[in-house]
Short mmCIF file of C-alpha atoms in Angstrom, two decimals:
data_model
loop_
_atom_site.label_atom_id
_atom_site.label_comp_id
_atom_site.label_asym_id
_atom_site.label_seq_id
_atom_site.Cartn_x
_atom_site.Cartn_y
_atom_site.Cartn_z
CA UNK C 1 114.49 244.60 104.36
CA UNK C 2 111.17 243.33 103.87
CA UNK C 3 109.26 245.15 105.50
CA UNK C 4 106.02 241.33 106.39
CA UNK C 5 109.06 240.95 108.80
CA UNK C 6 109.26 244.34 111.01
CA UNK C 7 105.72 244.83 110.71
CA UNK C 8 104.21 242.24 113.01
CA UNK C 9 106.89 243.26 115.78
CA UNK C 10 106.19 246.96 115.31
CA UNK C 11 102.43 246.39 115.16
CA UNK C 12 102.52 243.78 118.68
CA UNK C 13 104.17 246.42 120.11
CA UNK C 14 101.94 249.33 119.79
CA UNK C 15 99.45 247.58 120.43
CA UNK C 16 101.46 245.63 123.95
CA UNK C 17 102.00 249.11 125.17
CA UNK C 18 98.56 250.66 124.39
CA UNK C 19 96.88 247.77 125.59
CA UNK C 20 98.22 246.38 128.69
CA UNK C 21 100.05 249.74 129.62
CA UNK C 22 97.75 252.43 128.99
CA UNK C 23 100.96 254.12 126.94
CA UNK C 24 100.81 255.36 123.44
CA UNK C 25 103.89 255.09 121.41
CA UNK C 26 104.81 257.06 118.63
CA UNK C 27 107.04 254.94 116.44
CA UNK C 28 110.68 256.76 114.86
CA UNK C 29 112.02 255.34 111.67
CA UNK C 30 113.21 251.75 111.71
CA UNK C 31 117.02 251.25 110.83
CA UNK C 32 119.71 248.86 110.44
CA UNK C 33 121.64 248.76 113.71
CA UNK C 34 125.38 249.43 112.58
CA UNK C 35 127.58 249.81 115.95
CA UNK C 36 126.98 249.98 119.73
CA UNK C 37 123.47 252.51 119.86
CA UNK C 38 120.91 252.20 120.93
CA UNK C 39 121.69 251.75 124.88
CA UNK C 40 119.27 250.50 127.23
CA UNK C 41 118.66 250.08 130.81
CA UNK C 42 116.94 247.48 130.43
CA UNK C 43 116.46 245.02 127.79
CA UNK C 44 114.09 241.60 127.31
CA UNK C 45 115.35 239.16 125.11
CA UNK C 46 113.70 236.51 123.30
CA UNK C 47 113.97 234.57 120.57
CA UNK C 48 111.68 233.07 118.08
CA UNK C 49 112.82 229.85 116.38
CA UNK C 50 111.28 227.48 113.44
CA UNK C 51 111.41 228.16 109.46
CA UNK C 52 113.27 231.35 110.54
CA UNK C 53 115.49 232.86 113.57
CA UNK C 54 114.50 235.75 115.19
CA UNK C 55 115.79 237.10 118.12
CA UNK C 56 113.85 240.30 119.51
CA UNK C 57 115.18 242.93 122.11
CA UNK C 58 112.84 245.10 123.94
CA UNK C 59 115.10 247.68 125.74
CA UNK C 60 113.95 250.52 127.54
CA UNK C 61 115.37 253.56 129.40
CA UNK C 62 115.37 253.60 133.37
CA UNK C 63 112.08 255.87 133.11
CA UNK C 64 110.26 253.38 130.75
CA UNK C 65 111.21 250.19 132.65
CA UNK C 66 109.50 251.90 135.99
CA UNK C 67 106.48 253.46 134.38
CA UNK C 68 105.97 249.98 132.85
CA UNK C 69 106.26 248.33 135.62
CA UNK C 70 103.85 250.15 137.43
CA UNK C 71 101.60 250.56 135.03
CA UNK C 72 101.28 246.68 135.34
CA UNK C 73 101.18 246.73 139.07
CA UNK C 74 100.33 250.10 140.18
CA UNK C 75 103.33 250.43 142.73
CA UNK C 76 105.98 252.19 141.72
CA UNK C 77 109.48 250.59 142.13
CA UNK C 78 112.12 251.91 144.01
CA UNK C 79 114.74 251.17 141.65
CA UNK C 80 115.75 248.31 139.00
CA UNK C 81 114.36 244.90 140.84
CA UNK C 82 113.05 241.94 140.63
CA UNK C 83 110.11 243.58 139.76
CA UNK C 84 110.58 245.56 137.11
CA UNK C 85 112.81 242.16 135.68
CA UNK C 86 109.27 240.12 135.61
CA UNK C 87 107.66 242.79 133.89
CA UNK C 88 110.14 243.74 130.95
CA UNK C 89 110.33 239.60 130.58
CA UNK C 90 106.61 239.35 130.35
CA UNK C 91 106.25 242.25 128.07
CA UNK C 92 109.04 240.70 125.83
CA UNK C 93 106.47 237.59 126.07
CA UNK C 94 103.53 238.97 124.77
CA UNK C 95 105.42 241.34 122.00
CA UNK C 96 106.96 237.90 120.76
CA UNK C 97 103.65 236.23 120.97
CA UNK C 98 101.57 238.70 119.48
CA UNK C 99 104.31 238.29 116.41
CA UNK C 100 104.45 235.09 115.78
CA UNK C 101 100.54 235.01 115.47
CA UNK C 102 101.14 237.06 112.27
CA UNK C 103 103.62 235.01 110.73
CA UNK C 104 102.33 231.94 111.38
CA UNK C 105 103.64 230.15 107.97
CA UNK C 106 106.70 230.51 109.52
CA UNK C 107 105.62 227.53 112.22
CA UNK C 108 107.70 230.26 114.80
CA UNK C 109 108.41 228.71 118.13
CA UNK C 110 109.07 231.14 121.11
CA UNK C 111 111.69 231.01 123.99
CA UNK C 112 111.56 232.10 127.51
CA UNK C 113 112.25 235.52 128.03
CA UNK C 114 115.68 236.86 129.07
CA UNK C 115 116.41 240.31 130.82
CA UNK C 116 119.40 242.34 130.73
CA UNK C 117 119.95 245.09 133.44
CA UNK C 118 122.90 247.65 133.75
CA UNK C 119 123.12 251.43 132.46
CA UNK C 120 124.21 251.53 128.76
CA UNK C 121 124.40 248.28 127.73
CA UNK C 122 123.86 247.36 123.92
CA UNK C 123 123.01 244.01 122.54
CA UNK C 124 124.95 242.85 120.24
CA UNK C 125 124.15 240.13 117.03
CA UNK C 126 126.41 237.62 115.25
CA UNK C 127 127.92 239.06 112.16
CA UNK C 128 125.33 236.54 109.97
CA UNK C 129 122.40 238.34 111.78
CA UNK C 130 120.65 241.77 110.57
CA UNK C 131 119.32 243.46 113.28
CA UNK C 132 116.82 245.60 112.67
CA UNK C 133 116.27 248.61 115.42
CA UNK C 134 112.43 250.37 115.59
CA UNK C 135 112.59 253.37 117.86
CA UNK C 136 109.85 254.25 119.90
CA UNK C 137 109.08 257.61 121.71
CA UNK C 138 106.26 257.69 124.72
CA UNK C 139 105.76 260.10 127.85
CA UNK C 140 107.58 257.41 129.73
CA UNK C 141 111.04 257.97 127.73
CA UNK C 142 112.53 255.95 124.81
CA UNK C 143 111.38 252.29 123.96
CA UNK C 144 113.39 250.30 121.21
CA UNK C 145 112.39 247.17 119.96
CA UNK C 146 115.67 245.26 117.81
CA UNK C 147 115.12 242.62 115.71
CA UNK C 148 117.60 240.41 114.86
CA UNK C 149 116.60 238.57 111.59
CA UNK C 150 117.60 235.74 109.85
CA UNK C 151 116.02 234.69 106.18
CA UNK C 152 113.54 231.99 106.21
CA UNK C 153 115.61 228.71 104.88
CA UNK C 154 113.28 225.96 102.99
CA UNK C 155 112.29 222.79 104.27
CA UNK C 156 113.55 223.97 108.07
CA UNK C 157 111.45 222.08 110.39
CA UNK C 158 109.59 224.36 113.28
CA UNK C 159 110.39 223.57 116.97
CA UNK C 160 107.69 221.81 118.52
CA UNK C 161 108.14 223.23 122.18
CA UNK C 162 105.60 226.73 122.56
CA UNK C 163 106.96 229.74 125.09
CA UNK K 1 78.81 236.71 148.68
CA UNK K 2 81.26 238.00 146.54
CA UNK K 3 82.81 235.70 143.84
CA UNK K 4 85.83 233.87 144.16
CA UNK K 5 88.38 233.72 141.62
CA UNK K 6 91.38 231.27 141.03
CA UNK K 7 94.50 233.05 138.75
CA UNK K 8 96.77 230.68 137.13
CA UNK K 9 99.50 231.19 135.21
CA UNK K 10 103.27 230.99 135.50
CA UNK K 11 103.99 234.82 135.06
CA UNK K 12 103.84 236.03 138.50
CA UNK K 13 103.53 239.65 137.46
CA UNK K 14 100.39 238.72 134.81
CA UNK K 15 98.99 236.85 137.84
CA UNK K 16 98.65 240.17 140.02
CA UNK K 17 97.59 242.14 136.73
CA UNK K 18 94.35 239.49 136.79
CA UNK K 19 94.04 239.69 140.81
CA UNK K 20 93.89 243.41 140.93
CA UNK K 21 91.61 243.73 137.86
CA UNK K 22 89.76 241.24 139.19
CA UNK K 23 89.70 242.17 142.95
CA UNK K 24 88.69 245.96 141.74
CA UNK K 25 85.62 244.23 140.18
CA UNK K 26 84.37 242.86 143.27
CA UNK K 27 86.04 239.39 142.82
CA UNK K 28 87.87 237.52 146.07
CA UNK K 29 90.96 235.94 144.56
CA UNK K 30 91.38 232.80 146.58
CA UNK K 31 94.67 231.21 144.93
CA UNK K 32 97.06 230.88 142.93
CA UNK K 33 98.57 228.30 140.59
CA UNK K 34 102.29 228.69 138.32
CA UNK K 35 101.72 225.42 136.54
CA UNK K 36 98.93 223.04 135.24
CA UNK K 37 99.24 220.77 138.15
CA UNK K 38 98.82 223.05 140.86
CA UNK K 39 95.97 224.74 138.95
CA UNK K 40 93.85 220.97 139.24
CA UNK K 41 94.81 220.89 142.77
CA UNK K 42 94.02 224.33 143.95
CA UNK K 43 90.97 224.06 142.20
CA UNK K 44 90.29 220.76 144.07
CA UNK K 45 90.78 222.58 147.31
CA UNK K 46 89.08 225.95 146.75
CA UNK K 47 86.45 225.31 144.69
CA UNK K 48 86.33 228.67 143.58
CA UNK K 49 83.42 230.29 140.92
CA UNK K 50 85.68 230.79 138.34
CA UNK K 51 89.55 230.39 137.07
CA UNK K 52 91.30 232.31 134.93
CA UNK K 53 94.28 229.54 132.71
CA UNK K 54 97.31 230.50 130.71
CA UNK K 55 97.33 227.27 128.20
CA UNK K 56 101.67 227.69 128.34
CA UNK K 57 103.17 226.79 131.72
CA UNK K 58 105.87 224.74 132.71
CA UNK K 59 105.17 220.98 134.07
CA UNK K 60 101.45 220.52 132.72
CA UNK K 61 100.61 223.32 130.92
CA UNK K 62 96.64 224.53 130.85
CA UNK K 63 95.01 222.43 128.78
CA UNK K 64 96.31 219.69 130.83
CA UNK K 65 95.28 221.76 133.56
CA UNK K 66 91.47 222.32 132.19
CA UNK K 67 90.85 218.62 131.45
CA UNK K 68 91.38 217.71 134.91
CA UNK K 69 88.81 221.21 136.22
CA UNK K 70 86.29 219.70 134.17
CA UNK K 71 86.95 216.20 134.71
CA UNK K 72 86.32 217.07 138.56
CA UNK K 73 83.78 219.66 137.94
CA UNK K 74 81.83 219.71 134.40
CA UNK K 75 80.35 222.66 135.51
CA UNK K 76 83.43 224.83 136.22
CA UNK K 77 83.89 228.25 134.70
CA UNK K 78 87.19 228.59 132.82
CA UNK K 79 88.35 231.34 131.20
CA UNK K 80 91.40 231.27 129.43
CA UNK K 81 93.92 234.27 129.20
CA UNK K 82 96.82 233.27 126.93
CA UNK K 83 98.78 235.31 123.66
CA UNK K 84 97.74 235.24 120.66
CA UNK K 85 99.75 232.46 119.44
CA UNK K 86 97.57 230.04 120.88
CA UNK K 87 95.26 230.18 118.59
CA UNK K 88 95.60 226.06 117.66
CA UNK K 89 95.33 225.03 121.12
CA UNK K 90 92.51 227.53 121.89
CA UNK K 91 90.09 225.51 119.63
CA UNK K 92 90.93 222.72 121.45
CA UNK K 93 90.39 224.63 124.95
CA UNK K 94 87.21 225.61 123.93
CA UNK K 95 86.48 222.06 122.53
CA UNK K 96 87.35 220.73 126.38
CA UNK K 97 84.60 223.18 127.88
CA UNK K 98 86.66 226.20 128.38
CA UNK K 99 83.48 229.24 128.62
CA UNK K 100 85.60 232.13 127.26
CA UNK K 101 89.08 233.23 126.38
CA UNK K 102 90.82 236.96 126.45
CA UNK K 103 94.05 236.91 124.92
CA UNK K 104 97.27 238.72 125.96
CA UNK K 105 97.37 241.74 126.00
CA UNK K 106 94.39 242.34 127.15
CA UNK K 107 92.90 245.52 128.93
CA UNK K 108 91.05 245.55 132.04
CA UNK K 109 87.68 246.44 130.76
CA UNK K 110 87.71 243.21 128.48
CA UNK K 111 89.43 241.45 130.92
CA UNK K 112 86.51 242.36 133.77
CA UNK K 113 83.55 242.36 131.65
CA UNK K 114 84.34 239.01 130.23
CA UNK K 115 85.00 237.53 134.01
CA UNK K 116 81.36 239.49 134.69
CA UNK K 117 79.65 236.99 132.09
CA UNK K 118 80.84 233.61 133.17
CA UNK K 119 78.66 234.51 136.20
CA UNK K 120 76.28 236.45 135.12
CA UNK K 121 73.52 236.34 138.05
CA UNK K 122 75.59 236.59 140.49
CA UNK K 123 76.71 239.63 142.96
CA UNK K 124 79.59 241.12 143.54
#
């Protein structure tokens, strides 16, 4: 694993969190996800196309996804919604953004953001895929960020559509 | 008179992050736009003191979005709140008469005290 590949995603998360959020994450040690854990609540998915693949999952516990959501709009949901859907999406966004603006010789292209709801749910990568899992504790519950990588392959040509 | 404030991007939940930062600073948000188009046209209709422009939406995206502001109004105040990524398109922004830029995330201290200098003589 090397590690100019976690590093941007672990480091646009912290800082995602701290910024925007007002939450401090304490990162656990990353691993290579092997089986069905960890389970979310609810997880973003986006991917990240060009002279690599990446795909990135940012799941959180039932907890996390509320806090976060009302850190960012300072209402509290009432349960999993539309709401709380926007906001893990968004945050997904900006992780992925704040990425690819550290591997830029990569020429990285980013998707729209998918979200994933349901109690226990794992995402899963093709066999060809490493996924990469970076556990993160905060006062809100457990955040995971999964990143699914692929090596870089010469002379690939980056996507020219942004977001 | 308090300042009025146009929020567009296509993120509806980054939009009210901006409009309550911005409203707790004294700002009146009067509109919102999702894509570059609609940014041009509310902007057309509100006149408002400032605008804050994601450069990636769907449709036109903002630097479609700020050529046609300042092609209507040299003297608009633009400030652009997009990721990181940007950076490329950001020069050219600025080039097209953007005033500032904050880029996501962003906190609300940076993200008020950087709306409080596009207009800085005027009361909240």
């Amino acid at each position: 694993m090397k590690v100019e590949y976690i590093n941007p995603f672990l480091v646009s998360t912290i800082s995602t969190f701290k910024t925007m959020l007002g939450c401090v994450l304490t990162r656990g040690t990353p691993y290579i996800k092997n089986g069905w854990q960890p389970e979310h609540e609810v997880g973003g998915v986006i991917g990240l196309s060009g002279k690599a693949q990446r795909t990135v999952v940012v799941g959180l516990d039932r907890e996390a996804a509320l806090r976060a959501t009302e850190a960012m709009l300072h209402e509290r949901p009432p349960e999993i919604n539309r709401d709380v859907v926007d906001a893990v999406g968004e945050l997904a966004n900006i992780i992925a953004g704040g990425a690819k603006a550290q591997l830029e010789h990569l020429h990285l292209s980013v998707s729209l953001p998918s979200v994933i709801t349901g109690k226990g749910h794992s995402i899963q990568f093709p066999t060809k895929v490493t996924p990469i899992c970076i556990p993160f504790d905060s006062e809100w519950g457990s955040i995971t960020v999964e990143v699914g990588l692929s090596e870089p392959h010469a002379g690939a040509a980056g996507a020219p559509q942004e977001k | 008179m308090p300042r009025t404030l146009l929020v567009a991007d296509d993120a509806l939940i980054i939009r009210q992050i901006i409009k309550d930062m911005a409203t707790n600073a004294g700002w009146t948000v009067v509109g919102e736009a999702s894509n570059g188009q609609e940014a041009i046209e509310r902007y057309r209709q509100l006149r408002p003191d400032a605008v804050t422009l994601d450069l990636v939406m769907p449709e036109h995206d903002g630097l479609y979005a700020l050529h046609g502001i300042m092609e209507f109004d040299p003297e608009a105040k633009v400030l652009i709140v997009s990721a990181l990524e940007q950076r490329g398109i950001l020069k050219d922004a600025i080039k097209a008469g953007a005033a500032d830029f904050v880029s996501k995330p962003f906190d609300k201290g940076n993200l008020q005290a950087t709306l409080a200098q596009l207009l800085p003589n005027a009361s909240t």
